[in-house]
Tab-separated table of C-alpha atoms in Angstrom:
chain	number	residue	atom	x	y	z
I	12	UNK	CA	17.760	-12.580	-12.583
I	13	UNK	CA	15.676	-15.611	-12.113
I	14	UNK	CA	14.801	-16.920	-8.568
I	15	UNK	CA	16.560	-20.131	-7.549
I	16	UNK	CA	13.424	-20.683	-5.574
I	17	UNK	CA	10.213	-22.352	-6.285
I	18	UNK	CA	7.273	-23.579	-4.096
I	19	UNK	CA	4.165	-25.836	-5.043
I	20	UNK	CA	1.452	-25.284	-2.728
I	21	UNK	CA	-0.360	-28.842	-1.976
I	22	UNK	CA	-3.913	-28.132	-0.434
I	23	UNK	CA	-4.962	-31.017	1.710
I	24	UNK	CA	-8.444	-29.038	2.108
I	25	UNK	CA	-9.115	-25.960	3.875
I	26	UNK	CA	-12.779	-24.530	5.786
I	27	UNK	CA	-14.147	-24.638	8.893
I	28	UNK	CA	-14.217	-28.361	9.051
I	29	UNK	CA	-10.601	-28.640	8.711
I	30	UNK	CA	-7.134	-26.869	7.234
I	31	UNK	CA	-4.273	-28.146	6.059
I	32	UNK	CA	-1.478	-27.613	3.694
I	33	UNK	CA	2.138	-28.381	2.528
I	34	UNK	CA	4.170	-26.030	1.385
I	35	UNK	CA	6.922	-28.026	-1.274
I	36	UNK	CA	10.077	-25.880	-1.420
I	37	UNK	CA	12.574	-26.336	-4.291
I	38	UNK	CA	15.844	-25.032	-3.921
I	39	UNK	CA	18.748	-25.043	-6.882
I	40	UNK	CA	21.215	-25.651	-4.506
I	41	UNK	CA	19.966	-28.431	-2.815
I	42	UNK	CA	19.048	-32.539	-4.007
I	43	UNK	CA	16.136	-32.520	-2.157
I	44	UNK	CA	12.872	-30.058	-1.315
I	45	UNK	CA	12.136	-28.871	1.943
I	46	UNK	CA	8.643	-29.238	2.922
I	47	UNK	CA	6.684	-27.611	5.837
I	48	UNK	CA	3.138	-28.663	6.989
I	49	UNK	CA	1.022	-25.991	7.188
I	50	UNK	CA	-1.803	-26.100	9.802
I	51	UNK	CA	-2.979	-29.568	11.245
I	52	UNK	CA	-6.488	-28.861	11.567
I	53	UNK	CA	-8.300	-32.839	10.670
I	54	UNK	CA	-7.631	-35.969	12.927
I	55	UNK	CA	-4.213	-37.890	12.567
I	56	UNK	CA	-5.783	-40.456	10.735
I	57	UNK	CA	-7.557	-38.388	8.671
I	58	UNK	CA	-4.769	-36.122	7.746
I	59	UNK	CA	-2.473	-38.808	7.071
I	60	UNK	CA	-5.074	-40.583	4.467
I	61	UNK	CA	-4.564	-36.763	2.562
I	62	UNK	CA	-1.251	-37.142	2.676
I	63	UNK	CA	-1.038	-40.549	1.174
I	64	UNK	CA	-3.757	-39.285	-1.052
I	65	UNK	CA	-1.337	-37.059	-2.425
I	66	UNK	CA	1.800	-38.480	-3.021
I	67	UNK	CA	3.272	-37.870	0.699
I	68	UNK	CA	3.873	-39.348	4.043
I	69	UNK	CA	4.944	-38.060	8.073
I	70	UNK	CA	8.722	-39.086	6.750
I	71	UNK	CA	8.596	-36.319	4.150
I	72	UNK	CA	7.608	-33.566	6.504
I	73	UNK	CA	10.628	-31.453	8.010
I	74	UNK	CA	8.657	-28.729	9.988
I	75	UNK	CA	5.202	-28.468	10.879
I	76	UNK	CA	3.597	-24.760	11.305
I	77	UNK	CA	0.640	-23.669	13.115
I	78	UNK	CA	-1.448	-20.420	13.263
I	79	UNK	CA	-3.539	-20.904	16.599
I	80	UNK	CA	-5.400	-23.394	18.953
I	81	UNK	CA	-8.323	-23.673	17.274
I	82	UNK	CA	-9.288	-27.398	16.055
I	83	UNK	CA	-9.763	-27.127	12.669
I	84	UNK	CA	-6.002	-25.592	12.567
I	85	UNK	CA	-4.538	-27.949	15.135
I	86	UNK	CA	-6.012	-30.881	15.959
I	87	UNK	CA	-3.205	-33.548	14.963
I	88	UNK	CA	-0.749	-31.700	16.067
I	89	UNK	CA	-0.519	-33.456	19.303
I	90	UNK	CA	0.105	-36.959	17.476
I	91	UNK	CA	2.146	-35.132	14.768
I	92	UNK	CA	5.151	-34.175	17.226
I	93	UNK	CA	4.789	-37.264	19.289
I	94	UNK	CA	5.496	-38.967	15.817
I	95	UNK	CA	8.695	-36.690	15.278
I	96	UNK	CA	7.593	-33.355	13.702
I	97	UNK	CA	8.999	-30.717	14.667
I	98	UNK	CA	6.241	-27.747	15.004
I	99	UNK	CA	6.277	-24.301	15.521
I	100	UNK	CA	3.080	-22.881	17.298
I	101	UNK	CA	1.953	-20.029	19.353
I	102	UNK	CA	2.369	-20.920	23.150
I	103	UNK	CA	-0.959	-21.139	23.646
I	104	UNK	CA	-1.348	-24.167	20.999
I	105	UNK	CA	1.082	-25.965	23.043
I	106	UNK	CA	-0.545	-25.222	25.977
I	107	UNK	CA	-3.917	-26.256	25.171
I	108	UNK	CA	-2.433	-29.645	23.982
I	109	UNK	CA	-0.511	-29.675	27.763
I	110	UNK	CA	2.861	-29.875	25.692
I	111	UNK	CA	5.822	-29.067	27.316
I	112	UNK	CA	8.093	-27.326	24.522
I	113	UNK	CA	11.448	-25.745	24.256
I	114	UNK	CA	10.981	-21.790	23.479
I	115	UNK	CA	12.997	-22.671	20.011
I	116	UNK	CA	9.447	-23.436	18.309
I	117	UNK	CA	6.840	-20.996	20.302
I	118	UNK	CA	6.323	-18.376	17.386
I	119	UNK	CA	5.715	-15.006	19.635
I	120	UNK	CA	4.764	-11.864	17.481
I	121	UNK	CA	7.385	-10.011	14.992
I	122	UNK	CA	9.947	-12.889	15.815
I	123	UNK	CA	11.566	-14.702	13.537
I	124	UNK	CA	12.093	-17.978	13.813
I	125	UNK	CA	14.292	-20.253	11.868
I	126	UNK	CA	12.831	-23.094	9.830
I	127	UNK	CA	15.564	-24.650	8.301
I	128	UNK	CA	18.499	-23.536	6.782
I	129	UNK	CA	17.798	-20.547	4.877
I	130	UNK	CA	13.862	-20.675	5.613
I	131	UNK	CA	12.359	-18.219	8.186
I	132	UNK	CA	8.891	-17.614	9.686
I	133	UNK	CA	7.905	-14.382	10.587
I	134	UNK	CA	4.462	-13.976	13.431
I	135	UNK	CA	2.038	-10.717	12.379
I	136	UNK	CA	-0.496	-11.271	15.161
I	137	UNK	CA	-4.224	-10.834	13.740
I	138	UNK	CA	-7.613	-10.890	15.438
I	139	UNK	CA	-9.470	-13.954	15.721
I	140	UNK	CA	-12.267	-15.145	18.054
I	141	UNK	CA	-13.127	-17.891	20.929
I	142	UNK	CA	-16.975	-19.054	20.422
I	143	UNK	CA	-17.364	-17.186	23.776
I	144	UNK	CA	-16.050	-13.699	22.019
I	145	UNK	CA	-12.469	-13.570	23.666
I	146	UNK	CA	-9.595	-13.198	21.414
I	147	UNK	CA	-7.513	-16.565	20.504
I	148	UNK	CA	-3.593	-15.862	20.008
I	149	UNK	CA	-3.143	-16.283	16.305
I	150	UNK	CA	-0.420	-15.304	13.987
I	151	UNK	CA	0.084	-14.625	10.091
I	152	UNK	CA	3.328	-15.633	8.648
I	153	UNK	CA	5.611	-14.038	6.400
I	154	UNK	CA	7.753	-17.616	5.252
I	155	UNK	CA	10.914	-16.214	3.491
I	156	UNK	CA	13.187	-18.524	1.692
I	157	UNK	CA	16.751	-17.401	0.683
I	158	UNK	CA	16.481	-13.854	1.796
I	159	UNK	CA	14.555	-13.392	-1.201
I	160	UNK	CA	11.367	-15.779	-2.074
I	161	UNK	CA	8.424	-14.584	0.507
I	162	UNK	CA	5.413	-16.127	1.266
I	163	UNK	CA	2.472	-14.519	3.259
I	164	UNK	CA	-0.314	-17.159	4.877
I	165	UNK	CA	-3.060	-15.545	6.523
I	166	UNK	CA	-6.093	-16.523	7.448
I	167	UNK	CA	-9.364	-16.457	10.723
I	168	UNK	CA	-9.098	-12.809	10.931
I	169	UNK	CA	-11.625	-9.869	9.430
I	170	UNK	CA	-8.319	-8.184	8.815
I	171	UNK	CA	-4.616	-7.368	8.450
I	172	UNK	CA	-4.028	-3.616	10.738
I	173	UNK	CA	-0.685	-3.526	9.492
I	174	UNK	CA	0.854	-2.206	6.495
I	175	UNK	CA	2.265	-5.421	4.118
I	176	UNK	CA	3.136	-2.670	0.876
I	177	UNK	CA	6.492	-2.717	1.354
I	178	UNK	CA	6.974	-6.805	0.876
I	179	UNK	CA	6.577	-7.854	-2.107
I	180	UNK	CA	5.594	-11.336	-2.261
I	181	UNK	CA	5.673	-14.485	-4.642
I	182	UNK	CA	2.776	-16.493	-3.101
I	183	UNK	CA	0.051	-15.320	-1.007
I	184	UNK	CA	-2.319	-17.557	0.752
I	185	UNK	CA	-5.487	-15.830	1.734
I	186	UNK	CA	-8.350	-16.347	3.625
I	187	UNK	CA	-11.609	-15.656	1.419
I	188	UNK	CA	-14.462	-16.878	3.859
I	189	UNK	CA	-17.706	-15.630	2.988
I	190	UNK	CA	-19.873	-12.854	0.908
I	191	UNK	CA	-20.794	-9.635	2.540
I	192	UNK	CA	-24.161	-9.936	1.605
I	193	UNK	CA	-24.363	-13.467	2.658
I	194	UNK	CA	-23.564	-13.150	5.589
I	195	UNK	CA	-26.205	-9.780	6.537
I	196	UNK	CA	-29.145	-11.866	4.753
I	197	UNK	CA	-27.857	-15.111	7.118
I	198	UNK	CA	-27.828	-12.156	10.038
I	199	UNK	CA	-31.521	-10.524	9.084
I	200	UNK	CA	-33.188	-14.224	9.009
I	201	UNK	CA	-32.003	-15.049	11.632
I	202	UNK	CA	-32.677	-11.792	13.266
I	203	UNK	CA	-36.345	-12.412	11.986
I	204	UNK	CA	-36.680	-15.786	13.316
I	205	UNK	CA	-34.955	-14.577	17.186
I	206	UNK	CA	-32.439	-17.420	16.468
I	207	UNK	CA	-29.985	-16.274	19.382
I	208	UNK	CA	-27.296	-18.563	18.610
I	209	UNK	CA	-27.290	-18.090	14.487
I	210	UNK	CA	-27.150	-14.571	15.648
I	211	UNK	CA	-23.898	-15.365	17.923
I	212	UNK	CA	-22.324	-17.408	15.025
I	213	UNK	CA	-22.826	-15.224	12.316
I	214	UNK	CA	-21.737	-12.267	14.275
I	215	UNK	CA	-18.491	-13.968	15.272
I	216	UNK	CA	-18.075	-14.897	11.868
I	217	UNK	CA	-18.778	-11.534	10.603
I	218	UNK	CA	-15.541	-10.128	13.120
I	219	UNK	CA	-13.770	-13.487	12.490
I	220	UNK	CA	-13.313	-13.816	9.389
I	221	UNK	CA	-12.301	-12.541	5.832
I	222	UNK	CA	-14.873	-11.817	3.479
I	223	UNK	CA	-14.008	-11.977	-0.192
I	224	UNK	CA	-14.868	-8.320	-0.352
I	225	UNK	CA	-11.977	-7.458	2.491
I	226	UNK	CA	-9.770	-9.791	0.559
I	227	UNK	CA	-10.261	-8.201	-2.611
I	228	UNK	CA	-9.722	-4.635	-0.738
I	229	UNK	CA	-6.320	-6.007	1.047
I	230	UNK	CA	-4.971	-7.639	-1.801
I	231	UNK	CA	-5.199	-4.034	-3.435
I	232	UNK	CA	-3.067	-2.547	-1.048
I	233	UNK	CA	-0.300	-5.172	-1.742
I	234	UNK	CA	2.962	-4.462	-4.641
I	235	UNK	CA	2.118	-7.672	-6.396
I	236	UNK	CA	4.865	-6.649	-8.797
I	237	UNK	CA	6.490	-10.321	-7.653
I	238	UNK	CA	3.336	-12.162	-7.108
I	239	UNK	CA	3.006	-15.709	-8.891
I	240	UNK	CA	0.381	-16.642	-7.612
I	241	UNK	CA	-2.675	-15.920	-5.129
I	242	UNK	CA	-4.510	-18.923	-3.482
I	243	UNK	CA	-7.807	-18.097	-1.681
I	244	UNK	CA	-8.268	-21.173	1.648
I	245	UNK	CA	-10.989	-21.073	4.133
I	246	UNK	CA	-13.979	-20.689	1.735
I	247	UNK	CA	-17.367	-21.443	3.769
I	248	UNK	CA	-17.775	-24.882	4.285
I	249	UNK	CA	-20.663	-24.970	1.977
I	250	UNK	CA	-19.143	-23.300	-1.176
I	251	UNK	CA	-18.460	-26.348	-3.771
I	252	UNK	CA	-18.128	-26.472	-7.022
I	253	UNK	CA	-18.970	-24.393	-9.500
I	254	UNK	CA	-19.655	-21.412	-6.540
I	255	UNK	CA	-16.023	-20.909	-6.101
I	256	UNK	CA	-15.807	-19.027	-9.592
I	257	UNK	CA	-17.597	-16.137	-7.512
I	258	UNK	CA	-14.507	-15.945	-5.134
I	259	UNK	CA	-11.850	-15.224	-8.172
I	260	UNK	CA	-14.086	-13.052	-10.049
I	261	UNK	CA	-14.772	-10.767	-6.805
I	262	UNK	CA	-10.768	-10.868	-6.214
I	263	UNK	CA	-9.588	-10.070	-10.251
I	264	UNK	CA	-12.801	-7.602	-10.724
I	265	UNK	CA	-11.336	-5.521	-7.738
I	266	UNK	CA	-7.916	-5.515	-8.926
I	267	UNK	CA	-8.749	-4.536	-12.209
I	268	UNK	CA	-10.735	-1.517	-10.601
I	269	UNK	CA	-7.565	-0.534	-8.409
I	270	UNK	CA	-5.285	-0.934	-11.993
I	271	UNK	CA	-3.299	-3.575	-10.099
I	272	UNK	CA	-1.264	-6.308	-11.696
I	273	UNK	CA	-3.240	-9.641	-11.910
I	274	UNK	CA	-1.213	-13.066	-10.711
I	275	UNK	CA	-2.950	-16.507	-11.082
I	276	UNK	CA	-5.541	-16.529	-8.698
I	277	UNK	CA	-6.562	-20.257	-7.194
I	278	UNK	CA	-9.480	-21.302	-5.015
I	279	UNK	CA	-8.894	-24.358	-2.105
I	280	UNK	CA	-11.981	-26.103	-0.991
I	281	UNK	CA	-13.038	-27.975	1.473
I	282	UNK	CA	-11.662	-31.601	-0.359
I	283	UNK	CA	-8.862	-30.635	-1.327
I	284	UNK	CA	-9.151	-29.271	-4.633
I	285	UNK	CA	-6.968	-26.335	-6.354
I	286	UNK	CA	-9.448	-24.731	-9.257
């Protein structure tokens, strides 16, 4: 039987400079959707100019939803709830923001918590670093809408320990960073040239941070029986254009290998766009 559910993914841009992105649920049984701000990583201002950009405004917001501390995940979030949205967050979001919040909407890992009616998020904690090496608290989520329609959003982690086969999901929004070999030629020159800090920063980014290669290689382990869709965020902040054709073809080539069903597969960059 069909799903009464159905979700357009709006990207307001995702990278290191900044990640944002609404999630517009539809819902047969209700007159209205119900639409959850994902990540609030650009100024106020600026995030509010994407909004408008796009057809939408603070008013049509009923949740806001937050992976970790970091800026380019966060930084509006501040303003955001002072302005009336209600956001769930790690405590240590809150915290760095010196927010004072009720433990309704501190997202603590494998809790659920409820969105709205019918709408829960579920925390997987994944590994992510500070600039200075220490871990940051930072969660996946597993969004499930009417007990049946699931969403995973994962991203700033080299990898997901635990076992996802058994969900079977109709969106997944994935973290796709970098190339392998990118990355070890940025790590050799800079190696070559005794560049301490490119060292640092590629190293981090290296345990930080999805390659399309460990994308490719965790999508594979997923039952994308259900799957309508696959949307790849967090591309290197200089991939434009026509580069992000690489990302797809490295994600459906590996599929194909592993004689896995191929969804739609989408690429987010940096302004916004959904190619």
């Amino acid at each position: 039987m069909e799903k009464s559910v159905n979700c357009k993914v709006v990207n307001l841009g995702s990278s290191s400079e900044g990640n944002s992105f609404i999630l517009e649920i539809q819902r047969t049984k209700y007159d209205t959707p119900f639409v959850i701000l994902l990540e609030m990583g650009f100024t106020a201002t600026e995030l509010k100019r994407r909004m408008f950009d796009r057809g939408y405004s603070l008013n049509d917001i009923n949740v806001g939803l937050v992976t970790h501390e970091h800026n380019d995940h966060s930084i509006a979030l501040k303003e955001f709830r002072e302005r009336g949205i209600k956001t769930y967050a790690p405590q240590s979001v809150f915290n760095k923001y010196d927010i004072e919040i009720e433990n309704d909407y501190i997202i603590k890992e494998f809790t659920e918590k409820v969105l709205g009616d019918g709408i829960k998020a579920f925390g997987i904690p994944v590994e992510h670093e500070n600039d200075d090496g220490t871990l940051v608290e930072n969660y996946a989520y597993v969004i499930t809408i009417e007990n049946s329609y699931r969403i995973l959003f994962v991203t700033d982690t080299k990898h997901i320990k635990y076992d996802l086969s058994k969900f079977r999901f109709d969106l997944i929004i994935i973290e796709s960073n970098n190339f392998k070999d990118v990355l070890y030629y940025q790590l050799k020159n800079a190696e070559e040239k005794n560049d301490k800090l490119k060292i640092r920063a590629v190293k981090r980014v290296m345990r930080s941070h999805m390659s399309v290669e460990n994308t490719a290689k965790t999508l594979a382990t997923f039952d994308l029986s259900n799957t309508k869709a696959i949307f790849l965020i967090h591309l290197s902040s200089g991939t434009l254009g026509s580069q992000t054709f690489k990302f797809r073809e490295v994600i459906v080539n590996h599929l194909k290998k592993e004689n896995k069903r191929i969804p739609k597969v989408f690429v987010c960059d940096k302004r916004g766009n959904i190619t």
